[in-house]
């Protein structure tokens, strides 16, 4: 961290940016957010920790997040009625 930066303020800013990104993905893919329920934010945070925001905005992020979930066995296409069809049109 560069000199003069307050670690506490940086942490607050980082959490805010993560929440904004998470909310954008939830709006781009509401069926995915609904399928994951209370786990959505935590799983998205884990995904975001290792994946930069892709070009293409929230829809691209939602597609990448879905692929990340499937690769880890955390999302099946039938979970809570989630079919993934909505993301195919993104």
Short mmCIF file of C-alpha atoms in Angstrom, two decimals:
data_model
loop_
_atom_site.label_atom_id
_atom_site.label_comp_id
_atom_site.label_asym_id
_atom_site.label_seq_id
_atom_site.Cartn_x
_atom_site.Cartn_y
_atom_site.Cartn_z
CA UNK A 1 0.00 0.00 0.00
CA UNK A 2 1.40 3.43 -0.88
CA UNK A 3 2.44 5.76 1.92
CA UNK A 4 -0.29 8.06 3.11
CA UNK A 5 -3.20 5.74 2.37
CA UNK A 6 -5.46 4.81 5.25
CA UNK A 7 -5.97 1.03 5.27
CA UNK A 8 -9.34 1.37 6.99
CA UNK A 9 -10.66 3.76 4.37
CA UNK A 10 -9.35 1.56 1.57
CA UNK A 11 -11.13 -1.45 3.08
CA UNK A 12 -14.39 0.50 3.27
CA UNK A 13 -14.00 1.59 -0.36
CA UNK A 14 -13.21 -1.97 -1.47
CA UNK A 15 -16.34 -3.32 0.27
CA UNK A 16 -18.43 -0.62 -1.36
CA UNK A 17 -17.10 -1.41 -4.82
CA UNK A 18 -17.69 -5.13 -4.27
CA UNK A 19 -21.27 -4.45 -3.15
CA UNK A 20 -21.85 -2.30 -6.24
CA UNK A 21 -20.47 -4.99 -8.55
CA UNK A 22 -22.47 -7.69 -6.79
CA UNK A 23 -25.67 -5.65 -7.07
CA UNK A 24 -25.06 -5.03 -10.77
CA UNK A 25 -24.71 -8.76 -11.40
CA UNK A 26 -27.83 -9.49 -9.35
CA UNK A 27 -29.79 -7.00 -11.49
CA UNK A 28 -28.35 -8.44 -14.72
CA UNK A 29 -29.23 -12.02 -13.69
CA UNK A 30 -32.03 -11.91 -11.10
CA UNK A 31 -32.83 -15.59 -11.60
CA UNK A 32 -29.26 -16.46 -10.63
CA UNK A 33 -29.45 -14.30 -7.50
CA UNK A 34 -32.77 -15.93 -6.60
CA UNK A 35 -31.40 -19.44 -7.18
CA UNK A 36 -28.48 -18.79 -4.84
CA UNK A 37 -30.54 -16.93 -2.26
CA UNK A 38 -28.65 -15.96 0.87
CA UNK A 39 -25.44 -17.49 -0.51
CA UNK A 40 -25.30 -15.14 -3.51
CA UNK A 41 -23.27 -12.33 -1.93
CA UNK A 42 -20.73 -14.62 -0.26
CA UNK A 43 -20.21 -16.72 -3.37
CA UNK A 44 -19.93 -13.61 -5.51
CA UNK A 45 -17.33 -12.17 -3.13
CA UNK A 46 -15.28 -15.38 -3.45
CA UNK A 47 -15.57 -15.24 -7.25
CA UNK A 48 -14.69 -11.53 -7.39
CA UNK A 49 -11.63 -12.01 -5.18
CA UNK A 50 -9.99 -14.03 -7.95
CA UNK A 51 -11.60 -12.53 -11.05
CA UNK A 52 -11.28 -9.01 -12.36
CA UNK A 53 -14.38 -7.32 -13.68
CA UNK A 54 -14.64 -8.43 -17.30
CA UNK A 55 -15.15 -6.23 -20.34
CA UNK A 56 -18.82 -6.24 -21.24
CA UNK A 57 -20.26 -5.08 -17.94
CA UNK A 58 -22.57 -6.87 -15.52
CA UNK A 59 -23.90 -9.32 -18.09
CA UNK A 60 -20.41 -10.59 -18.87
CA UNK A 61 -19.70 -10.72 -15.14
CA UNK A 62 -22.88 -12.77 -14.61
CA UNK A 63 -21.85 -15.22 -17.33
CA UNK A 64 -18.37 -15.59 -15.86
CA UNK A 65 -19.78 -15.97 -12.34
CA UNK A 66 -22.15 -18.68 -13.56
CA UNK A 67 -19.26 -20.55 -15.19
CA UNK A 68 -17.23 -20.17 -11.97
CA UNK A 69 -20.11 -21.60 -9.93
CA UNK A 70 -20.62 -24.55 -12.29
CA UNK A 71 -16.89 -25.35 -12.34
CA UNK A 72 -17.03 -25.68 -8.56
CA UNK A 73 -20.23 -27.71 -8.50
CA UNK A 74 -22.08 -24.87 -6.76
CA UNK A 75 -24.80 -24.45 -9.37
CA UNK A 76 -26.83 -27.01 -11.18
CA UNK A 77 -29.17 -25.83 -13.91
CA UNK A 78 -32.17 -27.00 -11.91
CA UNK A 79 -31.27 -25.22 -8.66
CA UNK A 80 -34.29 -23.29 -7.42
CA UNK A 81 -35.73 -23.26 -10.92
CA UNK A 82 -32.67 -21.57 -12.38
CA UNK A 83 -32.24 -22.68 -15.95
CA UNK A 84 -29.53 -20.34 -17.17
CA UNK A 85 -31.66 -19.49 -20.19
CA UNK A 86 -31.69 -15.83 -19.21
CA UNK A 87 -27.91 -15.65 -19.45
CA UNK A 88 -27.89 -17.18 -22.92
CA UNK A 89 -29.46 -14.00 -24.27
CA UNK A 90 -26.99 -11.68 -22.51
#
